[in-house]
Amino acid sequence: MIELLDRIDSVFRKFTKGKCQYADLRLQQVETERLATASRQAEPIEKSVSMGFAVRVLKDGAWGFTASSLFDDKEYERVTKLALAIAAASHKVMGREVQIDRWPAQTGSYRTPVQQDPFAISLPEKLGLLQHWEDLLHADAAITATSTFLDFRRETKFFRSLAGGDISQVLTHVGAGVTGGIVKSRRERYERSFPTASGQFVSGGYEKITIFKIEENIPKIIEQVVTMQTAADCPAKTCDIILSPDLASLQIHESIGHPLELDRVFGSERNFSGTSFATVDQLNKLKYASDVVSVFSDPTVAGGLATYQFDDEGVPAKRMPLIEKGVLVGYLSSLETAARIMLPSSAAARSDGWGNIPLVRMTNLVLEPGNKKFADMIAEIEDGMYIEGVESWSIDDNRDNFTLGGEIGWEIKNGQLGGMIKSPTYSGNTVQFWNSCDATGHPDEWTLWGTPNCGKGEPGQNARTAQGAAYVRFRQIKVGA
Amino acid sequence: MIDKARALQILETGLATSAADQTELVLMGEDFSLTRFAESTIHQNMYRSDSTLFVRAVRGKKIGVSSTGDLSPDAVRQAVAAAGAIADLMPEDPDFESLPQPISSETPSDAVCFVPATAASLPEQRAEAVKLIVGICAKQKLQTAGAFRVTTETVAVLNSLGVRQYNASTKAELSLTAVGEQQNSGWAIGYSRDISKIDAAGLAETAADKAIRSRDPIALESGAYTVILEPAAVGQLLLFLAFMGFGGKTLQQQRSFMAGKIGEKITGDNIAIIEDPFDPQLAGVPFDYEGVPRRKVVLIESGIARGVVTNSYYARLLDSESTGHALPPNNTYGPYPKHMAIAPGDKTLEEMIASTARGVYITHFWYVNFLNPMKTQVTGTTRDGTFLIENGKVTRAVRNMRLNQSILDAFANAEMISARRELYPQYSVVMLVPAMKINNFTLESTEG
């Protein structure tokens, strides 16, 4: 790919140098493979390769962006010139010029540590693993609907800029999951998933699949789905709740990650995914959460779906605080948005593949673990509910009001787990909710959960994010619809 | 844009290299332009050209699928070989019979869905439209945010049984939000195959009017309300209804609310929903990703569940014929409607409002998500223009509320339907939808 990059780069430089304030070039290849089964039947294997290049220019304070998957000199010239023409069109409606103090000129390379290349493992071996999981799921005759999957992705990307940036990265992700269900009638279905509803995703090689411990946990989810048939409906009341780490991950994603995307805060997403209550005048003032809550953005933490060394603007990745002891202290940002509040970029400008503009996206968000183990959290609750798994989510366009649903729950009475509850839901207001948090779980129970399908932008771009959490406890929350 | 001769030549070349029993090649091309604006400034402006080739190879009852974005002869040959190799490794699918045979039928001409002026439009045109919008809203001291997207798509399908199809289509879509200083807002959307029919000024005036009237909202208590839904809000409910049950796969697997209900009443008498790619306003691509001509399908008629859309695989399992609603070969979601129309009523929005003693007027919804698919229960919030109706008049703005509602129950309680319908696009689906007055619609007060 280097020869191809050099050829595009030479045309890119010829037509941009001296004609704009700044320009960058990305060449990316994305390889994916997904294997799945549904009730023992193998689904079609999805195997794809996509490659293209993108040119981004800043001319007279306005952006232009073009991308193409056609590789020939005429196309490189057409696309580069068109980027400049689009920037000129952008200049026609400009309330504010883009201002960046200094463009990064980083050089470097990064590769996800991989012991076993998932694409090199034979398809029969991978299909065999899924069939093995299917056999285990069907060990109990009560289970009538099952599904399993393996998912692999490798993104090879090169970045160059007129400022001197020259970066290459190879990011490899693996994912897996299973679901077992009982369909009793058209209106009556019970399902349990592991590691969570959409599976677990991490960066790394095929060797990572074993750390999910799927095989070991299949008997437990079978037992739970059988019990779900006689479980109580979720009561409507106010009580203390404990969220499982995967559900806490979703809660962090929806009510901390999205509200702290600085482009969103400024209104860039106003027409589609909305804006945020966490406006910049509240930086270092807003008591977003209780004292026990500290959250970082950290693309350098190992194993996350947003683990990288440079973002798609060539900014080096670094750990940055967002919430410290409950106070809002930072945002997820790009060069442009960070410059508006005179802070350094959090290296969170990321694009979906080669064909999209980098937007401010969530990285790996880390909810700092506390010192309380799950059992201790339960022991301190008189009347409450433990909610596990991810079932449903909805939050308003200002990221205030939300309703989230878990896959399964258990009542908590006098410090002990009680009866099972099916389809538990809870709701609240983001700031009130996080201020009601009185315990974050122990590091031994902390997990970095991958989200492979975070949507943002118009049209939608998909981003791969991660949120790390242990069990989290909240006091006096409204549960039930 | 890849023209017909070039597209079919790429596919024929690939087919010639296949050693499979049956082979299908699907070429999808896209030229996509987008101008996004916020804070009354263009902040994202782009063009992208992309294409993807899918290959489906069949060996006996084993099927393999591969895809590539590289259309060079070598890459196409590799993709064909990869699909064959995957097929060899797959277990047999006992329910698979065959790729579709060619079917001749009367279909709309390409001109219906391809408008040259749209394909040839320039970034300057989009910028001029945004400038117009910003100017109109600025007069009312409102900022604007929005997206103006223009797309030219091509699809070509070829299989070893003789299917040869090609289509090019265009679409232009402009949505915008006018935003006031008190976070009051109004929203509007326009869609057409023909960019000249996008009325930027009209949309700006609609959004600005709503934003102005959205100042100083009051909070309403949770409860069952009479609501008047604008077409976009109806479209958002319709889309989720389709997700939950208008596809042959969900029906065959008994996951659809339609399962066991075909021929039975599931909504009010006044509800008719048709998948109608031939409606001139919807102007659908005349065939699906298997190259099968699309058919008009009555989904709900006079409140009675009538049928679902299918592809060749699920049509056979359901003992019927394909309605031409296959998705691309890598998609495991199953067949899906893409051009739904709800039959019009005979009312105007003004008549609906005048007939309402107390109710809530809703522009559109946000973050609609499933709560219970079999009961068609969804949640979400209202957004960008929610108003109180009192004694037959829209009186004041209402704070956004959360819906918690069964869609089928809502369509069972639709008291009035508007004669006027509007096009509403979302997630590659285009809907032709009226406004509705619905009773007993559950809205909850939010704490935001």
Coordinates of N, CA and C in Angstrom, one line a residue, chain B residues 88 142 186 202 219 399 442 446:
Chain B
D88 N -17.9 -23.7 -0.3 CA -17.4 -25.1 0.0 C -17.3 -25.4 1.4
L142 N -32.8 33.6 14.7 CA -32.6 32.2 14.9 C -31.4 31.7 14.3
G186 N -37.4 24.5 16.0 CA -38.4 24.0 15.0 C -37.6 23.2 13.9
G202 N -39.2 27.5 1.9 CA -40.4 27.0 2.5 C -40.1 26.2 3.8
A219 N -44.6 22.3 31.2 CA -44.5 20.9 31.4 C -45.9 20.3 31.5
R399 N -43.0 21.3 26.9 CA -41.7 20.6 27.0 C -41.7 19.2 26.4
T442 N -49.9 7.5 24.9 CA -49.3 7.6 26.2 C -48.0 8.5 26.2
T446 N -41.1 14.4 31.3 CA -39.6 14.1 31.4 C -39.0 15.0 32.5

